[in-house]
Tab-separated table of C-alpha atoms and ligand atoms in Angstrom:
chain	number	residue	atom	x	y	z
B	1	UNK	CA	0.000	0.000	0.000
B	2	UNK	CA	0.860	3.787	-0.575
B	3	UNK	CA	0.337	7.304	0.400
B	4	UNK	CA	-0.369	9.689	-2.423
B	5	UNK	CA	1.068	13.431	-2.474
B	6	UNK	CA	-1.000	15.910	-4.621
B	7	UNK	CA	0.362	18.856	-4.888
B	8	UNK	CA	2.963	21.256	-5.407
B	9	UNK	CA	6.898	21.282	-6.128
B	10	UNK	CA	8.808	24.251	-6.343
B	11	UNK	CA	12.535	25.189	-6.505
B	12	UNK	CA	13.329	27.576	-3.185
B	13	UNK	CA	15.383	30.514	-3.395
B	14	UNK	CA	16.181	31.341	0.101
B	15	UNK	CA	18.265	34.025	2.035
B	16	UNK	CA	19.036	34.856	5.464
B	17	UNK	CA	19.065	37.530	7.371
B	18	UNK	CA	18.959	38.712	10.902
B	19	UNK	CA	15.760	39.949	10.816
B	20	UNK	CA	12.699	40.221	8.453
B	21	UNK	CA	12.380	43.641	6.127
B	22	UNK	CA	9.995	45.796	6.366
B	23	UNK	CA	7.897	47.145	3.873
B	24	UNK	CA	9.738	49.512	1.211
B	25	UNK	CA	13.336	48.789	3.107
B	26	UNK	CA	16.521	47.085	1.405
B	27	UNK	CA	17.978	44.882	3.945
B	28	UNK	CA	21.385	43.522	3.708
B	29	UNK	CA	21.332	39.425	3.387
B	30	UNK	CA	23.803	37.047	4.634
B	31	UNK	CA	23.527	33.787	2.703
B	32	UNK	CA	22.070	32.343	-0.351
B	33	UNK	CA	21.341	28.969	-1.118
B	34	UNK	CA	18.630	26.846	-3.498
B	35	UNK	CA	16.961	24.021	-2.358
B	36	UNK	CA	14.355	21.811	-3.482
B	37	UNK	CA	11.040	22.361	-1.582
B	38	UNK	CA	6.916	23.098	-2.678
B	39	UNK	CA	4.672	21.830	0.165
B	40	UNK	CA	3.676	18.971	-2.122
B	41	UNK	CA	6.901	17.671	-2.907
B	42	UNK	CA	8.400	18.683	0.789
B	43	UNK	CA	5.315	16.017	2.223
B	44	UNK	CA	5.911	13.690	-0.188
B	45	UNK	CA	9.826	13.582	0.324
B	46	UNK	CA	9.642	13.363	4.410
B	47	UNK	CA	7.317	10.482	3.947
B	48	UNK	CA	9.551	8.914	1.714
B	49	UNK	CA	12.575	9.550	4.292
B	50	UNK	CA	10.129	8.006	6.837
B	51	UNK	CA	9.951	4.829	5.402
B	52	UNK	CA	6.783	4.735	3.727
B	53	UNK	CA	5.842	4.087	-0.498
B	54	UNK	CA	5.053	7.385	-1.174
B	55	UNK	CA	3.405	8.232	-4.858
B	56	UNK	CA	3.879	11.969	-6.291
B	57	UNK	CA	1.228	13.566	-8.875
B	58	UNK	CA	2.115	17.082	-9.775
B	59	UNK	CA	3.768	19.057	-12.497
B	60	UNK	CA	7.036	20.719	-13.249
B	61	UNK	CA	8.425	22.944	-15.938
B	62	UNK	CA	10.553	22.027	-18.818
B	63	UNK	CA	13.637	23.543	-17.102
B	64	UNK	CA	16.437	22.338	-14.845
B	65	UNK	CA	15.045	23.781	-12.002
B	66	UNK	CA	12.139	20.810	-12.846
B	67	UNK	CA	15.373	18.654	-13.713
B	68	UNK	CA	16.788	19.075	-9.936
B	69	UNK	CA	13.334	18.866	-8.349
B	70	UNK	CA	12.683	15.215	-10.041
B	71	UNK	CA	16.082	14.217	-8.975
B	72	UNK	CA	15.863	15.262	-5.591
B	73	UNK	CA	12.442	13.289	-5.054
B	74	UNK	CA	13.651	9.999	-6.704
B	75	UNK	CA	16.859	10.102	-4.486
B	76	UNK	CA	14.581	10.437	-2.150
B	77	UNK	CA	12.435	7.492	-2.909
B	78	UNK	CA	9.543	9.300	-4.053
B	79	UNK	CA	7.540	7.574	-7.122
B	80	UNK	CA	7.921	10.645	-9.748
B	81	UNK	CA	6.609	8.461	-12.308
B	82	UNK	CA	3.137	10.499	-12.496
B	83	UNK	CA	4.690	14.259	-12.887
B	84	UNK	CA	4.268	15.768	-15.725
B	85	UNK	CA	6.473	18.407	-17.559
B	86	UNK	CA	4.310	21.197	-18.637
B	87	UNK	CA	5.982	23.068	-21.699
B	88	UNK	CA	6.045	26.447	-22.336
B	89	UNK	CA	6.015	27.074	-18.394
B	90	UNK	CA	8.552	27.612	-15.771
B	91	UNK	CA	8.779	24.948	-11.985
B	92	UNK	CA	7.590	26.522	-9.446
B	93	UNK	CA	9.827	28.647	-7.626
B	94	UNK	CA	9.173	30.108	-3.428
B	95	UNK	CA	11.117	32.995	-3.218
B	96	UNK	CA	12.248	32.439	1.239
B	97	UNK	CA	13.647	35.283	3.235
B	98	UNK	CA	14.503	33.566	6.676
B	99	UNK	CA	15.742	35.383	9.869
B	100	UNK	CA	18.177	34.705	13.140
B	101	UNK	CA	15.020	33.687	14.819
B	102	UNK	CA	13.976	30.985	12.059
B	103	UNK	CA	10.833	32.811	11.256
B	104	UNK	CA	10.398	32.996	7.719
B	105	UNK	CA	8.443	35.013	4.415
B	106	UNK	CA	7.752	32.808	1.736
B	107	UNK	CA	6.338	34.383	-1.450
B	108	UNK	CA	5.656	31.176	-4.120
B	109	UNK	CA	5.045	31.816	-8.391
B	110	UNK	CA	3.264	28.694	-8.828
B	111	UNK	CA	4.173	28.043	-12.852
B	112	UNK	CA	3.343	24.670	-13.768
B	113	UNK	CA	1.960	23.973	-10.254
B	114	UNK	CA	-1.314	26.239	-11.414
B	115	UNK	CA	-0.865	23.883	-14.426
B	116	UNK	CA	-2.803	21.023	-12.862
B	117	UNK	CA	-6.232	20.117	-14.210
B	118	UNK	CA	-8.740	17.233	-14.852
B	119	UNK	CA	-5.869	14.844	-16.324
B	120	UNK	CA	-3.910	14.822	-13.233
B	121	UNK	CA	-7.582	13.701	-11.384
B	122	UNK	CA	-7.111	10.710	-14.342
B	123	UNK	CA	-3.606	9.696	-13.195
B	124	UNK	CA	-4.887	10.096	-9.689
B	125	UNK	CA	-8.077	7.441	-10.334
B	126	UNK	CA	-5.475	4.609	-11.224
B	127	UNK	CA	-3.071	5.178	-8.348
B	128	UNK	CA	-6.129	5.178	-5.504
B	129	UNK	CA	-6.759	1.401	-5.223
B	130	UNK	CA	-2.960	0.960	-3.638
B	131	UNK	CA	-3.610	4.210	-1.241
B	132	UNK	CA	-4.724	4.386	2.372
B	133	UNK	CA	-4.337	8.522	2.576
B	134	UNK	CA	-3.939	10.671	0.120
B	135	UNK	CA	-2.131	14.569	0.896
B	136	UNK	CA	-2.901	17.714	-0.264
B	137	UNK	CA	-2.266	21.380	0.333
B	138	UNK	CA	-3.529	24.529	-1.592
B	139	UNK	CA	-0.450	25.402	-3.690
B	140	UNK	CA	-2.566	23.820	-7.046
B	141	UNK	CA	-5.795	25.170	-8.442
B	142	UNK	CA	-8.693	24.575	-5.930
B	143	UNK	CA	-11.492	23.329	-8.199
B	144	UNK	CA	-8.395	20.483	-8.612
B	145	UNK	CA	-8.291	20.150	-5.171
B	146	UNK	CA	-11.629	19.698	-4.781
B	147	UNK	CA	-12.026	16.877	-7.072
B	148	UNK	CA	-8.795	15.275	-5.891
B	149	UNK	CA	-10.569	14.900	-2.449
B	150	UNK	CA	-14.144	13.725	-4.003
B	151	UNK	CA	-12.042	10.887	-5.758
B	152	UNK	CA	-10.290	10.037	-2.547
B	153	UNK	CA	-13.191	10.065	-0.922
B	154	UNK	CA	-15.199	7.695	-2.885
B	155	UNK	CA	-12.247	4.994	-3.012
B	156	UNK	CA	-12.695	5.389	1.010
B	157	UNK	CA	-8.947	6.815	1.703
B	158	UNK	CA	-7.951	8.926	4.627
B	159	UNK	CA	-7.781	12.421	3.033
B	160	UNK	CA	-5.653	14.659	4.698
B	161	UNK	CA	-5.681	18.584	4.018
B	162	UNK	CA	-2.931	21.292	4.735
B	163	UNK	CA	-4.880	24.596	3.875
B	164	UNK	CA	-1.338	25.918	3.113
B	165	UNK	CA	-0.403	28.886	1.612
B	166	UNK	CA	-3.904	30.782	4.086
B	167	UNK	CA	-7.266	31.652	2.320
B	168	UNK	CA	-9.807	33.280	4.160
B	169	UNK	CA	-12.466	30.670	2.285
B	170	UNK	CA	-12.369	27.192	1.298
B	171	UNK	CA	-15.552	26.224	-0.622
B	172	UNK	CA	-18.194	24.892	1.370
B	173	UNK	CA	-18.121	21.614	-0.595
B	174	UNK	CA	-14.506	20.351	0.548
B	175	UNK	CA	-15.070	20.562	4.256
B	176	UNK	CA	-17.125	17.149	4.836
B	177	UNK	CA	-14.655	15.079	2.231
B	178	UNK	CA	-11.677	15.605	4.353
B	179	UNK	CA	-10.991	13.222	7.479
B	180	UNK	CA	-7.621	15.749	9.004
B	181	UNK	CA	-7.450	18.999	8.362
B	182	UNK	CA	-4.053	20.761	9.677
B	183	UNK	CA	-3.920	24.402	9.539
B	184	UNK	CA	-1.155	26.655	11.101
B	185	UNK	CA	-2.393	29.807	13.854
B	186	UNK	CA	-2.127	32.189	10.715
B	187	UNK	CA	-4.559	29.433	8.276
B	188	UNK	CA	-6.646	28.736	11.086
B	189	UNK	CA	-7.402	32.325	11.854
B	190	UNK	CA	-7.917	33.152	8.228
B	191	UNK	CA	-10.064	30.506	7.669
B	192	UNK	CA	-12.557	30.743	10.767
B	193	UNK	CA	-11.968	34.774	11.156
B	194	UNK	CA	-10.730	35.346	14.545
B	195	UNK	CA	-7.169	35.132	15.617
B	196	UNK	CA	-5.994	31.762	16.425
B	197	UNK	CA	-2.776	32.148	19.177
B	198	UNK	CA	-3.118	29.102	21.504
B	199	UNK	CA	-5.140	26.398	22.775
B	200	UNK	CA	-8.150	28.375	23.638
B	201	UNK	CA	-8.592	30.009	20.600
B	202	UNK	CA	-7.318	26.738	18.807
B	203	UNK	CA	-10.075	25.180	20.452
B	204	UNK	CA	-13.061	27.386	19.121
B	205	UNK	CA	-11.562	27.286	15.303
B	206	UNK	CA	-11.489	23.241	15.637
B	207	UNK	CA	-15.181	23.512	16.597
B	208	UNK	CA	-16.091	25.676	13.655
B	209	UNK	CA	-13.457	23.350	11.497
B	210	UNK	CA	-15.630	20.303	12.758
B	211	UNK	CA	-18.884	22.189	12.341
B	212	UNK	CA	-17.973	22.723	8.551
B	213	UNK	CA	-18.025	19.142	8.391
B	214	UNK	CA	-14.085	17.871	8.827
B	215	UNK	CA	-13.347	14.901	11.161
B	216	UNK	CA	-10.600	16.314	12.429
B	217	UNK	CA	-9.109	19.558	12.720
B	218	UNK	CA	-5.705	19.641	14.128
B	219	UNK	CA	-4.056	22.875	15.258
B	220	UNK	CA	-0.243	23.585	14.633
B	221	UNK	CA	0.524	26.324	16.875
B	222	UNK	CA	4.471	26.509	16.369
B	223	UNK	CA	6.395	26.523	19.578
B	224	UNK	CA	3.161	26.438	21.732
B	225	UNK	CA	2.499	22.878	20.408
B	226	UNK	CA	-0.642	21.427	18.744
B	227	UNK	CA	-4.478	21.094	18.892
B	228	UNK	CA	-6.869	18.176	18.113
B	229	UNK	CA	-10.389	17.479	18.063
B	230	UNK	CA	-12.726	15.118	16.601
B	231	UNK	CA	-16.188	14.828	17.773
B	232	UNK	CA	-15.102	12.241	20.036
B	233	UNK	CA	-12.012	13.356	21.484
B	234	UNK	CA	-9.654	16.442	22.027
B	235	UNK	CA	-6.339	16.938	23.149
B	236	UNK	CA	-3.096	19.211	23.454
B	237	UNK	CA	0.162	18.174	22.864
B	238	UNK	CA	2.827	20.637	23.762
B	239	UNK	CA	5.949	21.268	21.441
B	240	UNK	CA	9.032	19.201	21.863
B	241	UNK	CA	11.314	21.541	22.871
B	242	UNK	CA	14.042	22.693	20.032
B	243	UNK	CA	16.175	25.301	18.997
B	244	UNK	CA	14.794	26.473	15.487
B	245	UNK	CA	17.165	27.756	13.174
B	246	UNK	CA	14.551	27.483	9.985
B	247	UNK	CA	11.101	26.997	10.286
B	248	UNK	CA	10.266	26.350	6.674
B	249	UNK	CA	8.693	23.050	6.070
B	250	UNK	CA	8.050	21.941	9.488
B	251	UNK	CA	4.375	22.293	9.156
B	252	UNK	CA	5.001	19.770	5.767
B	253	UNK	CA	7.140	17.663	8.407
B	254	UNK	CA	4.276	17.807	10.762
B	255	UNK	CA	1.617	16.265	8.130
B	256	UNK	CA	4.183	13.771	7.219
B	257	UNK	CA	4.723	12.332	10.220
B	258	UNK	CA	0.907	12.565	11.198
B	259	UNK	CA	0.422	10.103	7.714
B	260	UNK	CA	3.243	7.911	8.152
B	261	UNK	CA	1.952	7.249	11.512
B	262	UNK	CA	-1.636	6.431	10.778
B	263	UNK	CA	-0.075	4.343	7.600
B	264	UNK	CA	0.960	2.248	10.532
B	265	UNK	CA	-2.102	2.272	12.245
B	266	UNK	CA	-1.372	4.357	15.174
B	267	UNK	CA	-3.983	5.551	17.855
B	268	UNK	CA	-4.882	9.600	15.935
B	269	UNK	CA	-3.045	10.572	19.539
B	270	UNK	CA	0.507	9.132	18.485
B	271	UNK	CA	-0.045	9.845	14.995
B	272	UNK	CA	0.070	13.911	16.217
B	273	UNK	CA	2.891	13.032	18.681
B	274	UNK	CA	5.045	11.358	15.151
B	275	UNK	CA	3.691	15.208	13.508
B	276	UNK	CA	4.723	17.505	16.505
B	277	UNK	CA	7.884	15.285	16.360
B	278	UNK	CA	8.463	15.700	12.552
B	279	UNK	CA	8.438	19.098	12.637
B	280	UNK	CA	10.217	20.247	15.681
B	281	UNK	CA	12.628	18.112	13.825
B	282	UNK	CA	12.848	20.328	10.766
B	283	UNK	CA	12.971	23.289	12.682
B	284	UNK	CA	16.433	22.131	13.578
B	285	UNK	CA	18.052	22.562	9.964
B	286	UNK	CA	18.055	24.630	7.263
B	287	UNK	CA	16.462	24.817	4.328
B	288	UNK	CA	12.981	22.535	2.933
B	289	UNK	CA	13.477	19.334	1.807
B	290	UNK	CA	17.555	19.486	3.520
B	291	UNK	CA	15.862	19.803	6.776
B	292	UNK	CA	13.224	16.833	6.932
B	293	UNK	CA	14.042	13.823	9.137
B	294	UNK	CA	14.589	9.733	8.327
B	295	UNK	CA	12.505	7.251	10.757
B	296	UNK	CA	16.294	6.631	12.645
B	297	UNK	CA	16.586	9.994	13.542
B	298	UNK	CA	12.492	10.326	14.450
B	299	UNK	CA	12.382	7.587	16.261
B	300	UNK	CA	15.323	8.101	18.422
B	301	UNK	CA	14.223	11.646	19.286
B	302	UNK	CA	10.606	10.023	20.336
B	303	UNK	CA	12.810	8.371	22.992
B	304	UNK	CA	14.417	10.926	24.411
X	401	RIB	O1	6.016	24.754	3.324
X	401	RIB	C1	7.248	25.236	2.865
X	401	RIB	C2	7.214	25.411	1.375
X	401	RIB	O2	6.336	26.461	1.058
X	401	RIB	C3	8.524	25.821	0.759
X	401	RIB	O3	9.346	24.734	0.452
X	401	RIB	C4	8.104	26.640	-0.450
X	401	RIB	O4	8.385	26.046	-1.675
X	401	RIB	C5	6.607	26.881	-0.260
X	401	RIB	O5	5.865	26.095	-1.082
């Protein structure tokens, strides 16, 4: 069996520096580097590193940023065989500013990522009798989305949904076809309309979140820790305590682990444990996909 990643894959452009501009001012960076990244391809490429088949659908350019981002994901172990190149299009590329604190602005130019349509629902249809989850996030066109999760959902697999990059408004529709859905503070406020800062205010958003008609809305609230609730249950679990250098792709860690634990049948408790464990993880390294951990290194830091 398999998890499948919808979604996006972009090439990341990312500088430091010791603290975040402000509007209209030329800051001074420190470092450059590229790395491969795209929420998408980030997800699919820490499941892969935790051990689990892991299936990619998405679409690059016909440039060697798309070259390196294929590469990347097959060294990873990621099955690329169901990306398309899109001509006449460039990869997607996240343009990262990260400061001394690890906090981050990401501004993505989706390119071939806006690319995917209807066909990439067709490639989807053959791959879902070998899946027990399928991933997605909201770096592709929504109506794709959409119909991504009604497939999923009528094969009966676990559909999990990052509402990553934040929209104020999901359509009413996709709510009550996803089982997890795993917003940030700054998604979840957007997306319920109050500010979301800790377990109080996590708590009211996951009731609105369950109301819409999820089955589980869990809360990422950074270094406070996460938020879950079904209608049965809810629970905090506090951060494991790190020192971030780069937050960027944690909350992809975080949904990674959550999947690879619930691949293995895990109580929905340990399977956010695995997530909050994932991404503190990431936190500790630089860079996207260069910061994601291997099962070794998770589970060893689940024992500490
Ligand atoms: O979640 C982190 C990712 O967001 C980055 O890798 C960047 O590509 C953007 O998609």
């Amino acid at each position: 069996m398999t998890i499948i990643v919808f979604g996006s894959i972009n090439i990341d452009l990312v500088t430091t520096t010791p603290r975040l501009p402000i509007a209209g001012e030329t800051l001074l960076g420190e470092t450059f580097f590229k790395t491969p990244g795209g929420k998408g391809a980030n997800q699919a490429v820490a499941l892969a590193k935790l051990g689990i088949p892991t299936h990619m659908i998405g679409r690059i350019g016909a440039d060697s940023f798309g070259e390196e981002l294929i590469e990347n994901l097959q060294v990873s172990g990621v099955q690329t065989n169901n990306i398309l190149i899109t001509e006449n299009v460039s990869s997607g590329v996240a343009i990262i500013t990260v400061d001394h604190s690890g906090e981050n602005h990401i501004v993505v130019i989706p390119g071939a990522n806006a690319q995917v349509n209807q066909d990439d629902i067709e490639r989807l249809t053959h791959l879902l009798p070998e899946a027990t989850a399928i991933l997605l996030q909201l770096e592709i066109p929504i109506d794709v989305v959409v119909k991504a999760a009604k497939s999923a959902r009528k094969a009966n697999i676990t559909v999990i949904l990052d509402p990553a990059p934040a929209q104020s408004q999901l359509p009413d529709e996709l709510y009550p076809l996803i089982d997890i859905i795993t917003p940030n503070e700054i998604e979840a406020s957007q997306l319920v309309g109050f500010p979301v800062n800790g377990e109080e205010t996590a708590a009211k958003a996951a009731t609105i979140l369950l109301q819409r008609g999820v089955k589980c809305a869990v809360i990422k609230l950074g270094a406070k820790g996460v938020y879950c609730a079904t209608t049965d249950q809810n629970f905090f679990i506090p951060a494991f305590p790190v020192q971030a250098v780069d937050t960027v792709a944690a909350g992809d860690a975080f949904n990674a682990g959550l999947a690879a634990a619930l691949f293995h049948k895990l109580p929905l408790r340990e399977a956010v444990i695995w997530g909050a464990a994932a991404g503190a993880l990431a936190t500790t390294k630089l860079g996207a996909q260069s910061s994601l951990p291997d099962r070794m290194t998770l589970e060893k830091f689940l024992l500490m």
